[in-house]
Coordinates of N, CA and C and ligand atoms in Angstrom, one line a residue:
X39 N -4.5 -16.0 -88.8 CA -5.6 -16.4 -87.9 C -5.5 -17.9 -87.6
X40 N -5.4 -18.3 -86.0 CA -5.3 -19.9 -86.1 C -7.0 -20.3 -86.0
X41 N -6.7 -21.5 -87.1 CA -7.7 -22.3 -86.9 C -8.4 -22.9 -85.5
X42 N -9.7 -23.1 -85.5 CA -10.3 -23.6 -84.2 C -11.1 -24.4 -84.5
X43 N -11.1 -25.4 -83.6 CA -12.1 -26.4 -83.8 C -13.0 -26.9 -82.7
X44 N -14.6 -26.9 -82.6 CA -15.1 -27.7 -80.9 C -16.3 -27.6 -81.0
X45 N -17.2 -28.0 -80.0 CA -18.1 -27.5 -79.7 C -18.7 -26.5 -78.4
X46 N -19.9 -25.7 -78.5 CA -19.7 -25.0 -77.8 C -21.6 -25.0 -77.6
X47 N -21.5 -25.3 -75.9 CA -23.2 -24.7 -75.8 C -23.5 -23.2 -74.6
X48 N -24.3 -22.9 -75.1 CA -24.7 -21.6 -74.6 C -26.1 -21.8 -73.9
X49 N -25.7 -21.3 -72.5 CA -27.0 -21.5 -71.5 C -27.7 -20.4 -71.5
X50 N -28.9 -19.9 -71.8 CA -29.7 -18.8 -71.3 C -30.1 -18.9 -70.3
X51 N -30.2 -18.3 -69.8 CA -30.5 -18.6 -68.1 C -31.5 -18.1 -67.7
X52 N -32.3 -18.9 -67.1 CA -33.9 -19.3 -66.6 C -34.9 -19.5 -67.8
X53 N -36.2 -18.6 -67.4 CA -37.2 -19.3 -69.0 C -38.2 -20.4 -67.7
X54 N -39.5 -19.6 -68.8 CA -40.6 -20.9 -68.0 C -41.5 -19.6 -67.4
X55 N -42.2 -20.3 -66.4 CA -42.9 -19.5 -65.3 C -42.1 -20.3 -64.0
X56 N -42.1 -21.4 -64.0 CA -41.8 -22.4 -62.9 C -40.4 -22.4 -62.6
X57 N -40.3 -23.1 -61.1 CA -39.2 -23.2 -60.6 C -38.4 -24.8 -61.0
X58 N -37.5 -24.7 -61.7 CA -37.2 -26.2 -62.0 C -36.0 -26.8 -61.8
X59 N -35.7 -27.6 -61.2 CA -34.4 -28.3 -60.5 C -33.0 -27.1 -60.1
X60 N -33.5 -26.7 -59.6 CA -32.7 -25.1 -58.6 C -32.8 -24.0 -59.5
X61 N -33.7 -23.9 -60.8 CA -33.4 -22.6 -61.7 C -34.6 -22.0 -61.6
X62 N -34.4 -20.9 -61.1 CA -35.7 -19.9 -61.2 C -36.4 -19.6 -62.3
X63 N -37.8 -19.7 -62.5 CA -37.9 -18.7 -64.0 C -37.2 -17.6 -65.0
X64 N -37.4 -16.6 -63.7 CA -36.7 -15.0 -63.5 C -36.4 -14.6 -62.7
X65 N -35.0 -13.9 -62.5 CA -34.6 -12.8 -61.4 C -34.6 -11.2 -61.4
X66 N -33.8 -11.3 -63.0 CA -33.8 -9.8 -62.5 C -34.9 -9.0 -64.0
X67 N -35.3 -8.0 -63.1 CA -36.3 -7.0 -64.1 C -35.9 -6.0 -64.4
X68 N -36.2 -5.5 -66.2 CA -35.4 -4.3 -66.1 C -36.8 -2.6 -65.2
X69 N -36.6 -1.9 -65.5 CA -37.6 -0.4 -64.8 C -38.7 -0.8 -66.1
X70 N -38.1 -0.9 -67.0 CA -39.0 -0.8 -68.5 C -39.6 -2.0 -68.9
X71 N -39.5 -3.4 -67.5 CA -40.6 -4.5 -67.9 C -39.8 -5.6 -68.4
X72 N -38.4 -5.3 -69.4 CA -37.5 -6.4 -69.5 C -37.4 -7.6 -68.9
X73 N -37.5 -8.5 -69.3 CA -37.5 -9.8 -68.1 C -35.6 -10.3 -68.4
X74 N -35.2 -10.9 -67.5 CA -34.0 -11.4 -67.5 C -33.7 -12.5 -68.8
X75 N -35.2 -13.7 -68.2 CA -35.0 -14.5 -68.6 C -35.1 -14.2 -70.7
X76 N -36.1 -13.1 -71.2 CA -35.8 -12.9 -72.5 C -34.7 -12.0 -73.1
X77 N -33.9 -11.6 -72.4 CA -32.9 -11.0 -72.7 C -31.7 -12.3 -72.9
X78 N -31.6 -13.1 -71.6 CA -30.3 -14.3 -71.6 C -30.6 -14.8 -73.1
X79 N -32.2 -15.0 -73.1 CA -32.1 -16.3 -74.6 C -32.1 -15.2 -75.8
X80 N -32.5 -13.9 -76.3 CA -32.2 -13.2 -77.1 C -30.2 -13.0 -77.7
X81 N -29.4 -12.9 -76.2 CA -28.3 -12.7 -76.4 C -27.8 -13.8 -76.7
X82 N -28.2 -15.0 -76.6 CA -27.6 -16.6 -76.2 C -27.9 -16.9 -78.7
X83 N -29.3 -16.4 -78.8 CA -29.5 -16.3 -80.6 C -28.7 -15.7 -81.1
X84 N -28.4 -14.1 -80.6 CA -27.3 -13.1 -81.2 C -25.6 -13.6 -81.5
X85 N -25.3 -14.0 -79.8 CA -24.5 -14.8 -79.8 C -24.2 -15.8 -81.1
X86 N -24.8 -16.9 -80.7 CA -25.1 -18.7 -82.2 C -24.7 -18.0 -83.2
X87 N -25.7 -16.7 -83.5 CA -25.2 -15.9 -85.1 C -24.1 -15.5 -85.2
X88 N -23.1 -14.7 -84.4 CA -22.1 -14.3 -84.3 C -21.2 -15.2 -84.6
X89 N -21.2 -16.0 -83.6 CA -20.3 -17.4 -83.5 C -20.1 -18.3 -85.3
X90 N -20.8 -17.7 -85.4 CA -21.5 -18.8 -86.4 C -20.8 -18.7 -87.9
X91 N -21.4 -16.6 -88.2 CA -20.5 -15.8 -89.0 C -19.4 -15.8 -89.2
X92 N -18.3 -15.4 -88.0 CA -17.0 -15.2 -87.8 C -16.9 -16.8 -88.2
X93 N -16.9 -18.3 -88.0 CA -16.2 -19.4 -88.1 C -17.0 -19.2 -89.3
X94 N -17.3 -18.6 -90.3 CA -17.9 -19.0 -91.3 C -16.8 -18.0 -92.7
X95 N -16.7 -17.2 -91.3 CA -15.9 -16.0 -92.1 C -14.0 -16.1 -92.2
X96 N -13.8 -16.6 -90.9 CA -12.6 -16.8 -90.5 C -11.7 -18.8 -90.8
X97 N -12.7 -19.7 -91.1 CA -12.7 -20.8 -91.6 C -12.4 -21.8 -90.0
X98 N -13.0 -21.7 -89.3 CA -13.0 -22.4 -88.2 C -14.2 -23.3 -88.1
X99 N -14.2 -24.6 -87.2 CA -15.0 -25.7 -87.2 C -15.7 -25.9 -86.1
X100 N -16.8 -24.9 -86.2 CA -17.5 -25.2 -84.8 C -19.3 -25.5 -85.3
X101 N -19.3 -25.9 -84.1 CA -21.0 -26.6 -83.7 C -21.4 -25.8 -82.3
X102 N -22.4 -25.2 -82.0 CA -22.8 -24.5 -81.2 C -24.4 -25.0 -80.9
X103 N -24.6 -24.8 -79.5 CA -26.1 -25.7 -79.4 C -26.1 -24.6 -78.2
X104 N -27.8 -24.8 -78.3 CA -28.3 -23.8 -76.9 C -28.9 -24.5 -76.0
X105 N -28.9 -24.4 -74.8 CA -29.9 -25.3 -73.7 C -31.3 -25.6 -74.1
X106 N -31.5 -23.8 -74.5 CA -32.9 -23.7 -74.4 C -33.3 -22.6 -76.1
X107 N -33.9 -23.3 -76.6 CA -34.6 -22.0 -77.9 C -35.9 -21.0 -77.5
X108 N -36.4 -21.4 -76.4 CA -37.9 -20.9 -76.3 C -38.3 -20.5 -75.0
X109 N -39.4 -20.1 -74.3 CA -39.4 -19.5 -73.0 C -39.9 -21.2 -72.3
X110 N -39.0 -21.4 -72.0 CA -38.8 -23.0 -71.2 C -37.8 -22.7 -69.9
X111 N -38.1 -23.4 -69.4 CA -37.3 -23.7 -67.8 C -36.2 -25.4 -68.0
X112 N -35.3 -24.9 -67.7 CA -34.8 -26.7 -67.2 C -34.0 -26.2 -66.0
X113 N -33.8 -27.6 -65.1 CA -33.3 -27.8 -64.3 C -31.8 -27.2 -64.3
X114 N -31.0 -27.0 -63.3 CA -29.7 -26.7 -63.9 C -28.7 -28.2 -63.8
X115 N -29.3 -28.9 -63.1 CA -28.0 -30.2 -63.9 C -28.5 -30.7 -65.2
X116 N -29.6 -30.1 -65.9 CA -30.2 -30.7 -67.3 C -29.3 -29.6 -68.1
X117 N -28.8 -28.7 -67.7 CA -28.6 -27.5 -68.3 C -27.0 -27.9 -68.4
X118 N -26.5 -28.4 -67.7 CA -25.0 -28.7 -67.6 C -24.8 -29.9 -68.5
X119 N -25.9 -31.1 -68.6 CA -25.6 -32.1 -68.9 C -25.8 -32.5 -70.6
X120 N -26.5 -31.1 -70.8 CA -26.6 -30.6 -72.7 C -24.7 -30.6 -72.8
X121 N -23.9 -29.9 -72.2 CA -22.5 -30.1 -72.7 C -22.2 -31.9 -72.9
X122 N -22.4 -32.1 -71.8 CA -22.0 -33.8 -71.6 C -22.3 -34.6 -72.8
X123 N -23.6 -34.5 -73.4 CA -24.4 -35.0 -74.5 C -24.2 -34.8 -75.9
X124 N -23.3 -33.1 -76.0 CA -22.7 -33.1 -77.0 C -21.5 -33.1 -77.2
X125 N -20.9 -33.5 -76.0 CA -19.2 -33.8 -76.3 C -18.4 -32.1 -75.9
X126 N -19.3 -31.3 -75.6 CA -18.7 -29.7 -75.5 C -17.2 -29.5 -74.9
X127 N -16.5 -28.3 -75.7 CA -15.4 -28.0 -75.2 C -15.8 -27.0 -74.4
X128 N -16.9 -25.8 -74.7 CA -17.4 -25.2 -73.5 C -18.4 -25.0 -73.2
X129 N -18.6 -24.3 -72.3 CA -19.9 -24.2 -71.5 C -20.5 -22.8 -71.3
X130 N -21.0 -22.1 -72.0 CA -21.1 -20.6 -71.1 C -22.6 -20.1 -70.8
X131 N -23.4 -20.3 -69.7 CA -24.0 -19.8 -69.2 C -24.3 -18.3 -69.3
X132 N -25.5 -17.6 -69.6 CA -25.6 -16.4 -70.2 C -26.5 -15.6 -68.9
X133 N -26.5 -14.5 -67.9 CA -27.3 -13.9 -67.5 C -27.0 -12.4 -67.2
X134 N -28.1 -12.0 -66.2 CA -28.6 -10.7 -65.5 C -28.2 -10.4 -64.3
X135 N -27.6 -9.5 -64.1 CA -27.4 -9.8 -62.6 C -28.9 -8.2 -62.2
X136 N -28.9 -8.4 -60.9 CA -29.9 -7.2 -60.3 C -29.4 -6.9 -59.3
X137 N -29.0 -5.5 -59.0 CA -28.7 -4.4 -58.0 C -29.6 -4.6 -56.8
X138 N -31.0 -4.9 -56.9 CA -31.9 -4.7 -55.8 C -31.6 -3.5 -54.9
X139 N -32.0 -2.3 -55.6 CA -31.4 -1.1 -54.9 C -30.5 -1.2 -54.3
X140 N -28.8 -1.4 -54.6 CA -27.8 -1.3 -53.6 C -27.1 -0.5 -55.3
X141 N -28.0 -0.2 -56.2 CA -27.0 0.9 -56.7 C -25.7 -0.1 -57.7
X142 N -25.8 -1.2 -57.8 CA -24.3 -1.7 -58.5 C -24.3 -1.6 -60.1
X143 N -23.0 -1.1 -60.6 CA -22.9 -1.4 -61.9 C -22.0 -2.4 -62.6
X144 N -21.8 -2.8 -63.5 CA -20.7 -3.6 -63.9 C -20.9 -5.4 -64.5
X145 N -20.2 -5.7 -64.9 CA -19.9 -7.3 -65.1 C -19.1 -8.0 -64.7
X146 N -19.6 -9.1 -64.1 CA -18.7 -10.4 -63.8 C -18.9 -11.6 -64.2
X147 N -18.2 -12.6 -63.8 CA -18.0 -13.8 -64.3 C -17.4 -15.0 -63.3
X148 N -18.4 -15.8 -63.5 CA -18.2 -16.8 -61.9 C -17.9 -18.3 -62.7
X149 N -17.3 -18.4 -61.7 CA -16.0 -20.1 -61.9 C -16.8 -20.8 -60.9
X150 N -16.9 -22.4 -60.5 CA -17.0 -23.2 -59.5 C -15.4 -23.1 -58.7
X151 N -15.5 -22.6 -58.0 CA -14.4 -22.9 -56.8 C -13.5 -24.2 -56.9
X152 N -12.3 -24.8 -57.0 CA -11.5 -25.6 -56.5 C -11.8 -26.7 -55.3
X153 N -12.7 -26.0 -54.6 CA -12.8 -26.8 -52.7 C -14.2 -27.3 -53.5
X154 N -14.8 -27.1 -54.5 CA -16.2 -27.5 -54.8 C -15.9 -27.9 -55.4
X155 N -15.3 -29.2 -55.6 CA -14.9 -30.4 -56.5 C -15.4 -30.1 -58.1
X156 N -14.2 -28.9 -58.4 CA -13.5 -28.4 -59.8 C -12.4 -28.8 -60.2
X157 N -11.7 -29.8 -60.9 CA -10.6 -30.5 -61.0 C -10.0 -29.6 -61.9
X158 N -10.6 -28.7 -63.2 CA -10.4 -28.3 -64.2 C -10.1 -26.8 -63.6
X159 N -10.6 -26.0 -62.5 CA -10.5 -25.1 -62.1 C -9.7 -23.7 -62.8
X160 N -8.4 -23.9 -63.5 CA -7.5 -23.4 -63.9 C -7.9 -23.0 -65.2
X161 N -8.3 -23.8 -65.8 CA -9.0 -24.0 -66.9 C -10.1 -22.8 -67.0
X162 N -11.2 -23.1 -66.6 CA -12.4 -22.5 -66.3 C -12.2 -21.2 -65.8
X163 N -10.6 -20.8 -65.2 CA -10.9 -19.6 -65.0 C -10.2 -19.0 -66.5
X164 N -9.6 -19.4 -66.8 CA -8.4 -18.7 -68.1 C -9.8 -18.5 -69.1
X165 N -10.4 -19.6 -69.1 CA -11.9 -19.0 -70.4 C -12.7 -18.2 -69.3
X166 N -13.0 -17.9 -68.5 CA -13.6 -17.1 -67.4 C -13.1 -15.6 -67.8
X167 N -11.9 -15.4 -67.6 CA -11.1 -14.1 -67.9 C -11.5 -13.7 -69.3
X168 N -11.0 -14.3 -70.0 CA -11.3 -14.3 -71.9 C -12.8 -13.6 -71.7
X169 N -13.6 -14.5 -71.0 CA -15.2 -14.4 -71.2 C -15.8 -12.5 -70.8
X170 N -15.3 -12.5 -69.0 CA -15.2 -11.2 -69.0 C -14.3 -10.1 -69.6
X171 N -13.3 -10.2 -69.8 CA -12.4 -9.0 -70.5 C -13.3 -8.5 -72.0
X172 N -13.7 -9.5 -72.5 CA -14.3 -9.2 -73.7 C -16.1 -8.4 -73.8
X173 N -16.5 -8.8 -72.5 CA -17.6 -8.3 -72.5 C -17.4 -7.1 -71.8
X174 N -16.4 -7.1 -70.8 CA -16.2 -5.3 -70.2 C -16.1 -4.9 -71.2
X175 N -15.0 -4.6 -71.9 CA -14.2 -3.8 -73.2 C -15.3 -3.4 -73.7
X176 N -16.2 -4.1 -74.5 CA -17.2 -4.1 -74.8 C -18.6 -2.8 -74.7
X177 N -18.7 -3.4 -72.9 CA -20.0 -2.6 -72.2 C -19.3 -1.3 -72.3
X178 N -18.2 -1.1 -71.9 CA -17.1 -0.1 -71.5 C -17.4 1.4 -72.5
X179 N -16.9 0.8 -73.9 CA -17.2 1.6 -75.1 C -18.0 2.2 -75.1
X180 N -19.4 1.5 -74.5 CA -20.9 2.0 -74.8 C -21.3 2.8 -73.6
X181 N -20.7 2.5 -72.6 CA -20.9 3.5 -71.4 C -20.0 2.6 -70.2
X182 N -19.2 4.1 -70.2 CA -17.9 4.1 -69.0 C -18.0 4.0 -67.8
X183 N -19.6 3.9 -67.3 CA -19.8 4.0 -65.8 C -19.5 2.2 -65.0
X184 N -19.5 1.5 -66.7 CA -19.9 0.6 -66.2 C -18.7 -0.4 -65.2
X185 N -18.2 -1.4 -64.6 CA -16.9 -1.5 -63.7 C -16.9 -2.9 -64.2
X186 N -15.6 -2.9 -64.2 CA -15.1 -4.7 -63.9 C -14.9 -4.7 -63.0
X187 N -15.8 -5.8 -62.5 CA -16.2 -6.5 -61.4 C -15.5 -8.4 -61.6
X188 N -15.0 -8.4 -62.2 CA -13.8 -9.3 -62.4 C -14.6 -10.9 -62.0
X189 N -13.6 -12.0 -62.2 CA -13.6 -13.2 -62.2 C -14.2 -13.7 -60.8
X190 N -15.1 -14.0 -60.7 CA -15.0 -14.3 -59.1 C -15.6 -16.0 -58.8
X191 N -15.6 -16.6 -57.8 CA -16.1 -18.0 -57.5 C -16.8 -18.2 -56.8
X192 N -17.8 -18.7 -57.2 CA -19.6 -19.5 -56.4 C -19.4 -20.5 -57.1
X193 N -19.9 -21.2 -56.1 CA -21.0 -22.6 -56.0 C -22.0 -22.7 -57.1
X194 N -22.0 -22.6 -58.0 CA -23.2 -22.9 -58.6 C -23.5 -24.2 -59.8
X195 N -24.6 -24.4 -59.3 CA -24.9 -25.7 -59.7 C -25.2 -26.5 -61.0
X196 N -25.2 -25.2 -62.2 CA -25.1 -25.2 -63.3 C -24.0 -25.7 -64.1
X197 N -22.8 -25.0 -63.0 CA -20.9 -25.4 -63.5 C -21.0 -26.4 -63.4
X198 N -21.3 -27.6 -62.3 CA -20.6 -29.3 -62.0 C -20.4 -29.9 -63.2
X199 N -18.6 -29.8 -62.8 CA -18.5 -31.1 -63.7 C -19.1 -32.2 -63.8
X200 N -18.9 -33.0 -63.1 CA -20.3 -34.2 -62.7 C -21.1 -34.1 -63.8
X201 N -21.9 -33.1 -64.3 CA -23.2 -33.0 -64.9 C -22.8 -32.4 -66.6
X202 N -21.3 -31.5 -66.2 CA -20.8 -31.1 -67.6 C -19.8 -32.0 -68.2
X203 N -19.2 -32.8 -67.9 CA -18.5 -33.9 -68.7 C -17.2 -32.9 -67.4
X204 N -16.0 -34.0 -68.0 CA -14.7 -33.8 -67.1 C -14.4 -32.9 -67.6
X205 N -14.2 -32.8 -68.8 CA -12.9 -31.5 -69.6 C -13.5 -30.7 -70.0
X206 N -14.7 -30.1 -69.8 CA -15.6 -28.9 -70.5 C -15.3 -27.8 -69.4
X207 N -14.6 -26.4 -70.3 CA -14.5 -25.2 -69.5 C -16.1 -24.5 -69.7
X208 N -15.6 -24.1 -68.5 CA -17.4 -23.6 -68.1 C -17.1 -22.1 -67.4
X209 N -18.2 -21.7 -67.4 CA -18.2 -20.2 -66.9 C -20.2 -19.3 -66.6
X210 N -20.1 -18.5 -65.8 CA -21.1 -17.9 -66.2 C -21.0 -16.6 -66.7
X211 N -21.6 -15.8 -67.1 CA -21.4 -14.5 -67.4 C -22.9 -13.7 -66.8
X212 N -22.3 -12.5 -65.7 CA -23.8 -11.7 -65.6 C -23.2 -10.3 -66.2
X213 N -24.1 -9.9 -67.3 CA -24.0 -9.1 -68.3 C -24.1 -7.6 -67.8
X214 N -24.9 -7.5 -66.5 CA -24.4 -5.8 -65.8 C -26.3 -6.3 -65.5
X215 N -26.0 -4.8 -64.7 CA -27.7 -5.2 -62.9 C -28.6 -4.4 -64.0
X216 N -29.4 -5.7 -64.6 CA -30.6 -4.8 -65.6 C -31.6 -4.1 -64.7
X217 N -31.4 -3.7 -63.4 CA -32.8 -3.5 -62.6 C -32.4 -1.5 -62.5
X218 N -30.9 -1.4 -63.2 CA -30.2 0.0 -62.8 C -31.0 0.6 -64.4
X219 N -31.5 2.0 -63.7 CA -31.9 3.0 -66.0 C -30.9 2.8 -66.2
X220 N -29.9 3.2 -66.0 CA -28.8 3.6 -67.0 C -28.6 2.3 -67.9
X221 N -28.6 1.0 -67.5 CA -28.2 -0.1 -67.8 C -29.9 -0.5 -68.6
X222 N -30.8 0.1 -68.5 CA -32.2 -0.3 -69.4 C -32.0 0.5 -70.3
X223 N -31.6 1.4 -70.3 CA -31.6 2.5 -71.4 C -30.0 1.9 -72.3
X224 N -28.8 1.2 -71.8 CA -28.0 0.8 -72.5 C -28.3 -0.6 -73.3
X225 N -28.9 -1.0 -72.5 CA -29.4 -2.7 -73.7 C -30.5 -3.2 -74.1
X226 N -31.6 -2.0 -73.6 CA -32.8 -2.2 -73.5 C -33.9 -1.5 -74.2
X227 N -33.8 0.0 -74.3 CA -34.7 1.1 -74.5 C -34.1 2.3 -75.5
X228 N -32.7 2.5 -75.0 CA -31.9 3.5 -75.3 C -32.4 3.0 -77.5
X229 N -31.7 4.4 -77.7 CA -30.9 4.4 -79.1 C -30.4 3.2 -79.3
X230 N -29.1 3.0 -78.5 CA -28.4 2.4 -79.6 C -28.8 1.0 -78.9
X231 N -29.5 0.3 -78.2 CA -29.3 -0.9 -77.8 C -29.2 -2.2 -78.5
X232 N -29.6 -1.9 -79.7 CA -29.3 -2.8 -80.9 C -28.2 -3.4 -80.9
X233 N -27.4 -1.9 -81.3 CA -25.9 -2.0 -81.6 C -25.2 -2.3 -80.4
X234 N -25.8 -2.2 -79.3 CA -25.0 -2.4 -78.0 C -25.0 -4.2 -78.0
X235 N -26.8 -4.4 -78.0 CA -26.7 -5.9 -77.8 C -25.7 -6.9 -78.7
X236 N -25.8 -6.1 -80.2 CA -24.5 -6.8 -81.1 C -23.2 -7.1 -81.0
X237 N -22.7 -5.6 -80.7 CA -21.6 -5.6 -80.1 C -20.9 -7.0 -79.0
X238 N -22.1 -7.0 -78.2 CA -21.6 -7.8 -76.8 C -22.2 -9.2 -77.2
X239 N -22.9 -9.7 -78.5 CA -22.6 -11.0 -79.0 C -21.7 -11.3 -79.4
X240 N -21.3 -10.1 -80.4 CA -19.8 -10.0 -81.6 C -18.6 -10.7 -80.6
X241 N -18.5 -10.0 -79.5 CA -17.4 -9.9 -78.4 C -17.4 -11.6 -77.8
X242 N -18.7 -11.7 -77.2 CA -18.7 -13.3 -77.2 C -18.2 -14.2 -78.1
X243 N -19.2 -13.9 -78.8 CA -18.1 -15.1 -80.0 C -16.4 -14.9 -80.2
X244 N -15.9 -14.1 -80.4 CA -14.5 -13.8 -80.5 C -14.2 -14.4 -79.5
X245 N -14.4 -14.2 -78.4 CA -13.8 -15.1 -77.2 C -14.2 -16.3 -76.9
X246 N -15.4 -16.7 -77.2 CA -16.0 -18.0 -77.1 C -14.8 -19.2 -78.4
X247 N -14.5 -18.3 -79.4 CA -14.0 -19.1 -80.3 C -12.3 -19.1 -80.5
X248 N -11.7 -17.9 -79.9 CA -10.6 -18.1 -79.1 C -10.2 -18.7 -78.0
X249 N -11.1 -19.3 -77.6 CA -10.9 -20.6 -76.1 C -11.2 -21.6 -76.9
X250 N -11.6 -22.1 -77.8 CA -11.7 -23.7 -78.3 C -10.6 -24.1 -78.7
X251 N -10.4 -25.1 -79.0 CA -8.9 -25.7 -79.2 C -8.4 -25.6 -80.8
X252 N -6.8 -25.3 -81.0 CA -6.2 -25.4 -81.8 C -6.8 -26.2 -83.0
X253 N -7.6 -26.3 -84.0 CA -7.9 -27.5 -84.9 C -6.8 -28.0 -85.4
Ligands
ZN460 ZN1 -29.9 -15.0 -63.5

């Protein structure tokens, strides 16, 4: 097992009632009432623990911080700028994506583009890949329907360097369209959603803590 050493913050994504420096409260809903925004910060706790275990278990040196602990809103360059503050090696942004009836299943994972003054680009996508492979594999296990929907690149305003320090890999993760049953009854309602939601912390941290650097 190689040793690792870094820091790492975890964004939940949205929180609040209010709209605050480009970040919505909430987007997506699940059929059963689920809100987005309490699922990002439940998985974003699950996660910290995970992370936390395994470098506790496996003898690795990490510090992990969250944007947000509570149903709060921040801006998204406040949200980027928690890495800057703590010196972060990464960045991972936690969300929901929503089908809005067009029927989609699956997970992906978004990088800031190159032409959108991403210097690190290369970077960001190699922990991008790590970030989704581990969460498909994952969703996969627990139900097959679901698709990798792969690495892809937006604009979004949470990634900027600028606001995340220069050398922080960053990424978002949307966890599959909670607005689909199948996908409420997988993380949400069903039997095993417990074990599902576990699982796809467990998986996070393994990969969150195989992208930090060699200690
Ligand atoms: Zn979202």
């Amino acid at each position: 097992m190689t040793q690792r050493r870094g820091t790492i913050v975890l964004d939940p994504g949205h929180g609040g009632t209010v709209k605050v420096g480009g970040s919505s409260p909430n987007n997506a809903t699940s059929p059963s009432g689920v809100l987005e925004k309490n699922i990002t910060l439940q998985m974003a706790f699950l996660t910290r623990d995970a992370v936390q275990r395994r470098a506790q278990a496996e003898g690795h040196d990490v510090r992990i911080v969250l944007t947000r602990e509570s149903d709060v809103n921040l801006g998204l360059a406040q949200r980027a700028q928690v890495a800057q503050a703590h010196g972060a090696n990464l960045f991972l942004s936690i969300h929901c994506n929503a089908s809005d009836g067009h029927n989609a299943r699956g997970v992906e994972t978004l990088v800031r583009p190159t032409a959108a003054d991403n210097p690190n680009h290369a970077d960001d996508a190699a922990f991008a890949t790590t970030i989704q492979n581990a969460v498909f594999m994952t969703i996969k296990k627990a139900d097959p329907a679901t698709k990798n929907r792969g690495v892809k690149e937006q604009q979004l305003g949470v990634l900027r360097d600028h606001d995340l320090g220069p050398n922080v890999r960053a990424c978002l993760v949307e966890l599959e369209f909670i607005d689909i049953p199948a996908v409420d009854a997988l993380l949400n309602v069903g039997p095993a959603h417990g074990k599902t939601r576990a699982e796809i912390a467990d998986a996070l941290a393994g990969a969150l803590i195989e992208s930090l650097p060699v200690a």
